[in-house]
CSV table of C-alpha atoms in Angstrom, one decimal:
chain,number,residue,atom,x,y,z
J,146,MET,CA,22.8,1.9,21.8
J,147,ASN,CA,18.8,1.8,20.8
J,148,LEU,CA,18.5,4.0,17.6
J,149,LYS,CA,15.1,5.1,15.8
J,150,PHE,CA,14.6,4.2,12.3
J,151,LYS,CA,13.7,7.6,10.2
J,152,ARG,CA,9.7,6.9,9.5
J,153,ALA,CA,8.8,6.6,5.7
J,154,VAL,CA,6.1,9.6,4.6
J,155,SER,CA,3.7,7.1,2.9
J,156,LEU,CA,0.3,5.2,3.3
J,157,ALA,CA,1.8,3.3,5.3
J,158,SER,CA,2.0,6.1,8.0
J,159,LEU,CA,-1.6,7.4,6.9
J,160,ALA,CA,-3.0,4.3,8.6
J,161,VAL,CA,-3.6,2.3,5.2
J,162,ILE,CA,-5.1,-1.9,5.8
J,163,ALA,CA,-4.6,-4.3,2.8
J,164,PHE,CA,-7.4,-3.9,0.2
J,165,SER,CA,-8.7,-7.1,-1.9
J,166,SER,CA,-8.7,-8.7,-4.8
J,167,CYS,CA,-10.3,-11.5,-6.9
J,168,ALA,CA,-7.3,-13.0,-8.2
J,169,LYS,CA,-6.4,-16.7,-5.9
J,170,THR,CA,-3.4,-19.0,-5.9
J,171,PRO,CA,-3.5,-21.7,-8.6
J,172,GLU,CA,-3.3,-25.0,-6.8
J,173,SER,CA,-0.5,-25.8,-9.5
J,174,VAL,CA,1.9,-23.5,-7.6
J,175,THR,CA,0.0,-24.4,-4.2
J,176,SER,CA,2.4,-26.4,-1.6
J,177,SER,CA,1.4,-29.5,-1.2
J,178,SER,CA,2.3,-29.2,2.4
J,179,GLU,CA,0.3,-26.3,3.6
J,180,LYS,CA,-0.5,-23.3,1.9
J,181,SER,CA,1.7,-20.8,0.1
J,182,LEU,CA,2.4,-17.6,-1.7
J,183,THR,CA,5.3,-17.8,-3.7
J,184,SER,CA,5.9,-21.1,-4.9
J,185,VAL,CA,8.3,-22.3,-7.6
J,186,TYR,CA,6.3,-24.3,-10.8
J,187,ASP,CA,9.2,-25.4,-12.7
J,188,LEU,CA,8.8,-26.6,-16.1
J,189,THR,CA,12.2,-26.8,-17.5
J,190,SER,CA,12.2,-30.7,-18.1
J,191,GLN,CA,9.4,-30.4,-20.0
J,192,THR,CA,9.8,-27.1,-22.4
J,193,ASP,CA,12.3,-26.0,-24.8
J,194,CYS,CA,12.1,-22.4,-24.7
J,195,LYS,CA,13.4,-20.2,-27.1
J,196,THR,CA,15.7,-17.2,-26.5
J,197,ALA,CA,16.1,-13.4,-28.3
J,198,SER,CA,18.5,-11.1,-28.0
J,199,LEU,CA,17.8,-8.4,-25.7
J,200,GLU,CA,18.5,-6.1,-28.4
J,201,GLU,CA,16.5,-7.3,-30.8
J,202,MET,CA,13.1,-7.3,-28.2
J,203,SER,CA,13.9,-3.8,-27.0
J,204,LYS,CA,13.3,-3.0,-30.6
J,205,ASN,CA,10.1,-4.6,-30.9
J,206,VAL,CA,8.1,-3.5,-27.7
J,207,ASP,CA,5.1,-1.9,-29.9
J,208,GLU,CA,4.7,-4.9,-31.6
J,209,TYR,CA,4.7,-6.9,-28.5
J,210,VAL,CA,2.1,-5.2,-27.4
J,211,SER,CA,-0.4,-5.6,-30.6
J,212,THR,CA,0.5,-9.1,-31.0
J,213,LEU,CA,0.2,-9.8,-27.0
J,214,GLY,CA,-3.2,-8.1,-27.3
J,215,GLU,CA,-4.5,-11.1,-30.2
J,216,LEU,CA,-2.8,-13.5,-28.2
J,217,GLU,CA,-5.4,-15.8,-27.6
J,218,LEU,CA,-5.2,-17.5,-23.7
J,219,ASP,CA,-7.1,-20.0,-21.6
J,220,ASN,CA,-6.2,-18.2,-18.7
J,221,MET,CA,-4.8,-14.6,-19.4
J,222,THR,CA,-5.9,-11.3,-21.3
J,223,PHE,CA,-3.9,-8.3,-21.6
J,224,SER,CA,-4.7,-4.8,-20.3
J,225,GLU,CA,-5.9,-2.5,-23.6
J,226,TYR,CA,-2.9,-0.3,-21.3
J,227,LEU,CA,-0.6,-2.8,-21.7
J,228,GLU,CA,3.1,-1.6,-20.8
J,229,ILE,CA,6.0,-3.5,-21.5
J,230,ASP,CA,9.5,-2.2,-20.4
J,231,ILE,CA,12.1,-4.4,-22.1
J,232,PRO,CA,16.2,-3.4,-21.9
J,233,ASP,CA,18.9,-3.3,-24.5
J,234,TYR,CA,21.5,-3.9,-21.9
J,235,VAL,CA,21.8,-5.9,-18.5
J,236,PRO,CA,25.3,-6.2,-16.5
J,237,THR,CA,25.8,-9.2,-14.3
J,238,GLY,CA,27.6,-8.8,-11.1
J,239,LYS,CA,26.9,-7.7,-7.7
J,240,TYR,CA,25.4,-4.5,-6.6
J,241,ILE,CA,26.4,-2.6,-3.2
J,242,CYS,CA,23.9,-0.4,-1.2
J,243,PRO,CA,26.6,2.3,-0.5
J,244,ASP,CA,27.7,4.4,2.7
J,245,ASN,CA,27.9,7.8,3.3
J,246,PHE,CA,24.9,8.9,0.9
J,247,GLN,CA,24.0,11.4,3.4
J,248,ASP,CA,26.9,13.4,2.9
J,249,ASN,CA,24.8,15.4,0.0
J,250,TYR,CA,21.9,17.1,2.5
J,251,ALA,CA,23.4,20.5,2.5
J,252,LYS,CA,23.0,20.2,-1.7
J,253,ILE,CA,20.0,18.2,-1.3
J,254,PHE,CA,18.2,20.1,1.1
J,255,SER,CA,19.2,23.9,-0.1
J,256,TYR,CA,18.0,22.8,-3.5
J,257,TYR,CA,13.9,22.3,-1.5
J,258,ASP,CA,14.4,25.5,0.4
J,259,GLU,CA,15.6,28.9,-0.6
J,260,ASP,CA,16.1,29.8,2.6
J,261,TYR,CA,18.4,26.5,3.8
J,262,ASP,CA,19.3,27.2,7.4
J,263,GLU,CA,22.4,25.0,8.1
J,264,ALA,CA,21.6,25.3,12.2
J,265,ASN,CA,18.2,23.0,10.9
J,266,ALA,CA,19.8,19.9,10.0
J,267,VAL,CA,19.8,18.3,13.2
J,268,ASP,CA,22.0,14.5,13.3
J,269,ASP,CA,21.5,13.3,16.9
J,270,GLY,CA,23.3,9.9,16.0
J,271,THR,CA,20.1,7.9,17.1
J,272,THR,CA,18.3,7.6,14.3
J,273,TYR,CA,18.7,5.0,11.1
J,274,PRO,CA,19.5,5.5,8.6
J,275,ILE,CA,22.5,7.8,9.4
J,276,GLY,CA,22.2,11.5,8.6
J,277,PRO,CA,20.5,14.5,9.6
J,278,THR,CA,16.6,15.7,9.6
J,279,TYR,CA,16.0,18.9,8.4
J,280,ILE,CA,12.7,21.2,9.9
J,281,ASN,CA,11.9,24.4,8.4
J,282,GLU,CA,9.0,25.4,10.3
J,283,GLU,CA,7.8,28.6,8.8
J,284,LYS,CA,7.4,26.6,5.5
J,285,ASN,CA,6.2,23.6,7.6
J,286,LEU,CA,8.9,21.7,5.5
J,287,GLU,CA,10.8,18.8,6.8
J,288,MET,CA,13.4,16.7,5.2
J,289,ALA,CA,15.5,13.3,6.2
J,290,ILE,CA,18.3,11.9,4.7
J,291,GLY,CA,19.9,8.4,5.4
J,292,CYS,CA,22.9,6.4,4.3
J,293,THR,CA,21.1,3.9,2.4
J,294,GLY,CA,19.6,6.2,0.1
J,295,PHE,CA,16.7,7.3,1.9
J,296,PHE,CA,15.1,10.4,1.8
J,297,TYR,CA,11.8,12.1,2.5
J,298,TYR,CA,10.5,15.3,1.9
J,299,MET,CA,6.8,16.7,3.5
J,300,LEU,CA,4.4,19.3,3.3
J,301,THR,CA,3.8,19.2,7.1
J,302,ASP,CA,0.7,21.0,6.9
J,303,VAL,CA,-0.8,19.0,4.3
J,304,GLY,CA,-2.7,15.7,5.0
J,305,SER,CA,-1.3,15.4,8.6
J,306,ASP,CA,-5.0,13.9,9.3
J,307,VAL,CA,-5.7,11.6,6.8
J,308,SER,CA,-7.0,8.4,7.6
J,309,VAL,CA,-7.5,5.4,4.8
J,310,ASP,CA,-8.9,2.3,6.4
J,311,GLU,CA,-12.2,1.3,4.1
J,312,THR,CA,-11.4,-1.0,0.9
J,313,ASP,CA,-13.7,1.8,-0.9
J,314,ASP,CA,-10.9,4.3,0.1
J,315,VAL,CA,-9.4,2.9,-3.3
J,316,VAL,CA,-11.4,4.9,-6.0
J,317,LYS,CA,-9.3,3.7,-9.2
J,318,ILE,CA,-5.7,2.1,-9.9
J,319,PHE,CA,-4.2,3.4,-13.0
J,320,THR,CA,-1.4,1.7,-14.5
J,321,GLY,CA,0.5,1.0,-17.6
J,322,SER,CA,0.2,4.2,-19.6
J,323,GLU,CA,-3.6,5.0,-18.2
J,324,PHE,CA,-2.1,7.7,-16.2
J,325,LYS,CA,-0.1,9.3,-18.8
J,326,THR,CA,-2.8,10.6,-21.0
J,327,SER,CA,-6.2,10.1,-18.4
J,328,ASP,CA,-8.0,13.2,-18.0
J,329,GLU,CA,-10.5,12.2,-15.3
J,330,THR,CA,-9.8,14.9,-12.9
J,331,TYR,CA,-10.9,15.1,-9.0
J,332,GLU,CA,-11.1,17.7,-6.7
J,333,MET,CA,-8.1,17.6,-3.9
J,334,LEU,CA,-8.7,17.6,-0.4
J,335,ASP,CA,-6.0,20.2,0.7
J,336,SER,CA,-6.6,22.7,-2.0
J,337,GLY,CA,-10.0,22.0,-3.6
J,338,GLU,CA,-7.9,22.3,-6.3
J,339,GLU,CA,-8.8,20.2,-9.5
J,340,VAL,CA,-6.1,17.9,-10.7
J,341,SER,CA,-6.5,15.2,-13.5
J,342,VAL,CA,-4.8,12.0,-13.1
J,343,SER,CA,-2.3,12.8,-16.0
J,344,GLU,CA,-1.4,15.6,-14.0
J,345,ALA,CA,-1.2,14.0,-11.2
J,346,TYR,CA,1.3,12.0,-12.8
J,347,LYS,CA,2.8,14.7,-14.1
J,348,ILE,CA,3.8,16.3,-10.9
J,349,ALA,CA,4.7,13.0,-9.6
J,350,GLN,CA,7.5,12.3,-12.4
J,351,ASP,CA,8.7,15.7,-12.3
J,352,PHE,CA,9.4,15.6,-8.4
J,353,ALA,CA,11.3,12.7,-9.3
J,354,ASP,CA,12.8,13.6,-11.7
J,355,GLU,CA,14.7,16.8,-10.4
J,356,PHE,CA,15.3,14.5,-7.2
J,357,VAL,CA,17.7,12.6,-9.3
J,358,GLN,CA,19.3,15.3,-10.7
J,359,ALA,CA,19.2,17.4,-7.1
J,360,ALA,CA,20.8,14.3,-5.7
J,361,SER,CA,23.3,12.8,-8.2
J,362,TYR,CA,21.0,10.1,-8.0
J,363,THR,CA,22.0,7.5,-10.1
J,364,ASN,CA,19.3,5.4,-10.0
J,365,GLU,CA,16.8,5.7,-12.0
J,366,ILE,CA,12.7,6.6,-10.3
J,367,ASP,CA,9.4,6.7,-12.8
J,368,VAL,CA,6.0,6.5,-11.9
J,369,CYS,CA,4.3,2.7,-12.4
J,370,ARG,CA,1.3,3.5,-10.4
J,371,ILE,CA,-0.9,5.9,-9.6
J,372,THR,CA,-3.7,5.1,-7.2
J,373,LEU,CA,-6.8,7.4,-6.1
J,374,TYR,CA,-8.2,7.5,-3.4
J,375,GLN,CA,-11.2,9.0,-1.2
J,376,CYS,CA,-11.3,9.7,2.3
J,377,GLU,CA,-13.6,11.8,4.8
J,378,GLN,CA,-10.9,14.9,4.0
J,379,GLY,CA,-12.0,14.3,0.3
J,380,TYR,CA,-9.3,13.1,-2.6
J,381,PHE,CA,-5.9,12.7,-2.8
J,382,TYR,CA,-3.1,10.3,-5.3
J,383,SER,CA,-0.7,8.3,-4.3
J,384,ALA,CA,2.2,7.5,-6.6
J,385,ASP,CA,4.3,4.4,-6.5
J,386,TYR,CA,7.7,3.8,-8.8
J,387,THR,CA,9.9,1.4,-10.5
J,388,GLU,CA,13.4,2.3,-9.1
J,389,SER,CA,16.1,1.2,-12.0
J,390,VAL,CA,19.5,0.5,-12.2
J,391,ASN,CA,21.8,1.0,-15.6
J,392,GLY,CA,18.6,0.7,-16.9
J,393,VAL,CA,17.0,-2.2,-15.6
J,394,ASN,CA,14.3,-2.3,-13.4
J,395,ILE,CA,14.3,-3.7,-9.9
J,396,LEU,CA,11.1,-5.2,-9.0
J,397,GLU,CA,9.1,-2.9,-6.2
J,398,TYR,CA,6.6,-4.9,-4.4
J,399,GLU,CA,7.0,-7.2,-1.8
J,400,SER,CA,5.5,-10.8,-1.2
J,401,ASN,CA,3.9,-10.4,2.3
J,402,TYR,CA,4.9,-13.9,3.1
J,403,LEU,CA,8.4,-14.3,2.8
J,404,SER,CA,9.0,-17.5,2.5
J,405,ASP,CA,10.9,-17.9,-0.5
J,406,LEU,CA,11.5,-14.3,-1.2
J,407,GLU,CA,13.0,-13.0,2.7
J,408,ASN,CA,16.2,-12.2,0.7
J,409,LEU,CA,14.2,-10.2,-1.8
J,410,THR,CA,14.8,-6.5,-1.5
J,411,LEU,CA,12.7,-3.8,-3.7
J,412,GLY,CA,13.4,-1.0,-5.1
J,413,TRP,CA,10.9,1.7,-3.1
J,414,VAL,CA,10.0,4.8,-3.7
J,415,ASN,CA,6.2,6.5,-2.8
J,416,ALA,CA,4.6,9.7,-3.2
J,417,GLN,CA,1.0,11.3,-2.0
J,418,ILE,CA,-0.7,14.3,-3.7
J,419,PHE,CA,-3.3,16.1,-1.6
J,420,SER,CA,-3.3,19.0,-3.8
J,421,ASP,CA,-1.6,20.6,-7.3
J,422,GLU,CA,2.2,19.9,-6.0
J,423,MET,CA,4.1,17.0,-4.7
J,424,CYS,CA,3.1,16.9,-0.5
J,425,ASN,CA,5.1,13.9,0.4
J,426,PHE,CA,7.9,12.0,-1.5
J,427,THR,CA,10.1,9.0,-0.2
J,428,THR,CA,12.8,6.9,-1.3
J,429,GLN,CA,14.3,3.6,0.9
J,430,MET,CA,17.0,2.5,-1.0
J,431,TYR,CA,19.7,3.2,-3.3
J,432,PHE,CA,22.2,0.2,-5.6
J,433,GLU,CA,25.2,1.2,-6.6
J,434,GLU,CA,27.1,-1.4,-8.9
J,435,GLN,CA,30.1,-3.1,-6.4
J,436,GLU,CA,31.7,-5.4,-9.1
J,437,ILE,CA,30.1,-6.2,-13.1
J,438,THR,CA,31.4,-9.8,-14.1
J,439,GLY,CA,29.7,-9.5,-17.7
J,440,GLU,CA,26.4,-9.2,-19.8
J,441,ILE,CA,23.2,-10.6,-20.4
J,442,ASP,CA,22.5,-10.8,-24.1
J,443,GLY,CA,19.6,-12.2,-24.5
J,444,ALA,CA,16.3,-13.8,-22.4
J,445,ILE,CA,13.5,-16.7,-23.1
J,446,GLU,CA,11.7,-14.2,-25.9
J,447,LEU,CA,8.3,-12.4,-24.7
J,448,ILE,CA,5.7,-14.5,-26.2
J,449,GLU,CA,7.5,-17.8,-25.8
J,450,ALA,CA,7.2,-16.1,-21.8
J,451,THR,CA,3.9,-15.5,-21.3
J,452,LYS,CA,2.9,-19.1,-22.7
J,453,TYR,CA,4.8,-20.4,-20.7
J,454,LEU,CA,3.2,-18.5,-17.7
J,455,SER,CA,0.2,-19.4,-18.6
J,456,GLU,CA,0.8,-23.3,-18.7
J,457,ALA,CA,2.2,-22.6,-15.4
J,458,LEU,CA,-0.5,-20.6,-13.9
J,459,ALA,CA,-3.0,-23.4,-15.1
J,460,SER,CA,-6.5,-22.7,-17.5
J,461,LYS,CA,-8.9,-22.2,-14.9
J,462,MET,CA,-7.2,-19.1,-13.5
J,463,SER,CA,-8.2,-15.7,-14.9
J,464,LEU,CA,-5.5,-12.9,-14.9
J,465,GLN,CA,-5.5,-9.9,-16.7
J,466,VAL,CA,-1.8,-8.7,-17.2
J,467,GLN,CA,-1.7,-4.7,-16.5
J,468,ARG,CA,2.0,-4.7,-17.0
J,469,ILE,CA,5.5,-7.0,-18.0
J,470,ALA,CA,9.0,-6.0,-17.3
J,471,LEU,CA,12.2,-7.8,-18.0
J,472,ALA,CA,13.7,-6.9,-14.2
J,473,TYR,CA,16.3,-7.3,-11.9
J,474,CYS,CA,15.5,-9.1,-8.7
J,475,MET,CA,17.8,-8.0,-6.1
J,476,TYR,CA,18.7,-10.9,-3.7
J,477,LYS,CA,20.9,-10.0,-0.8
J,478,THR,CA,23.5,-11.9,-0.4
J,479,GLN,CA,25.7,-10.3,2.2
J,480,ASP,CA,24.8,-8.4,5.6
J,481,GLY,CA,26.3,-4.7,5.5
J,482,ASP,CA,28.7,-4.1,8.4
J,483,ASN,CA,26.1,-2.4,11.1
J,484,SER,CA,27.1,-4.8,13.7
J,485,GLU,CA,27.8,-1.9,16.4
J,486,LEU,CA,24.5,-0.3,15.7
J,487,GLY,CA,22.5,-3.8,16.1
J,488,ILE,CA,21.5,-3.4,12.5
J,489,ILE,CA,21.4,-6.2,9.9
J,490,GLY,CA,21.3,-5.2,6.3
J,491,GLY,CA,21.4,-1.6,5.3
J,492,SER,CA,24.8,0.3,4.1
J,493,GLY,CA,27.2,-2.0,2.3
J,494,THR,CA,24.8,-5.3,2.3
J,495,ILE,CA,25.3,-6.6,-1.1
J,496,TYR,CA,22.9,-7.8,-3.8
J,497,GLU,CA,23.6,-10.2,-6.5
J,498,PRO,CA,20.4,-9.6,-9.2
J,499,GLN,CA,18.3,-12.0,-11.3
J,500,LEU,CA,17.1,-11.1,-14.3
J,501,CYS,CA,13.3,-12.5,-14.3
J,502,TRP,CA,10.2,-11.1,-16.9
J,503,VAL,CA,7.5,-9.6,-14.3
J,504,PHE,CA,4.0,-10.4,-15.1
J,505,TYR,CA,2.1,-7.8,-13.0
J,506,PHE,CA,-1.7,-8.8,-12.9
J,507,ASP,CA,-3.3,-6.4,-10.2
J,508,GLU,CA,-1.7,-3.7,-8.5
J,509,THR,CA,-3.8,-2.8,-6.0
J,510,PRO,CA,-1.9,-1.6,-3.2
J,511,GLY,CA,-0.8,-4.3,-0.2
J,512,ASP,CA,-2.7,-6.3,-2.7
J,513,GLU,CA,-0.5,-7.2,-5.5
J,514,VAL,CA,-0.3,-10.2,-7.5
J,515,TYR,CA,2.3,-11.1,-9.9
J,516,ALA,CA,4.7,-13.5,-11.3
J,517,MET,CA,8.1,-13.7,-11.5
J,518,LEU,CA,10.3,-15.9,-14.0
J,519,ASN,CA,13.3,-16.3,-13.8
J,520,CYS,CA,15.3,-15.8,-17.0
J,521,GLU,CA,18.4,-18.7,-16.1
J,522,ASP,CA,16.4,-21.4,-14.5
J,523,LEU,CA,12.9,-20.5,-16.1
J,524,SER,CA,11.2,-21.1,-12.5
J,525,ILE,CA,9.0,-19.4,-11.6
J,526,THR,CA,7.2,-17.3,-8.3
J,527,TYR,CA,3.8,-16.5,-8.3
J,528,VAL,CA,3.1,-13.7,-5.6
J,529,ASP,CA,-0.8,-13.5,-4.6
J,530,ASN,CA,-0.6,-11.1,-1.4
J,531,THR,CA,-4.6,-10.9,-1.1
J,532,GLU,CA,-3.9,-14.3,0.5
J,533,SER,CA,-2.0,-12.8,3.6
């Protein structure tokens, strides 16, 4: 059977190419045998790092923001909009990419189309993730759903001729808490409406919140980055989200060099705003509990982790931290049983999370730079997508 994969309505479909950034891979985390974008720098034999309870650290987020702002490091500074996410509960065990999410199609499609017509929900069995596609031509509305938690929503008459292929097309990136309060305003390419950054954030977050409710989605979805673009037709916003399960963030940015991270699976959700309403919205994955075996009570304390990371990444680097999260890095440990469809992964795939401090240095779309500090073995993986 030859399957076609359902498209994701994202900047990937708008012909976006990578944008450049100035951060470089430090020699201390570059493989001696070949250039590597993701390498492990292990200081466990050199450093005895103190730990703290998650409950204690989660209560002290505001204090951490203040303390880090005053911390003097040779190679690391912190954004004035620094945002820190620390859960007070982190379960251990296994998660699974569920099957049959597509069974919710009528409930979800009818939520977005009050004139929902079952005849317009078509599943011919040739697309993956498995599930129907819905089109209402009169409303220029297209939606699709898939068994892995895949969903997209698209207004087909908006932004169809947008092409983004120049570095200059990225006007500004808003991360941390900046997008929640910024009153910078731009005229949207489709409607001519003036939409501020904070209004774009509200549009994006409200839509995600409504989707979570409409789809009975147990994973949470929160905006983590708003990017302002300018193309020939005018301005538009792109929103990226952090997906979380059991209140724990899931790493959302991939590595363009997959040697060390080839089994890492992301919580990827993206949207575009071309007017004063949501225009495109896509989810890719869904994670459900399969077997919860325990709970992580504590981790390397944040200030200690920051100093540890600074030492590992070498004094000659110049990095500004935009966000910090104590997050799940979801590693695939068993492929799903989709062999009859010619699919590796997807429904039924098993993941085991590793708890990591994730420091986000540069969130330029496609050129992200970040580091993951594994809380179990204190190894550090540094990702610089600008070098791909």
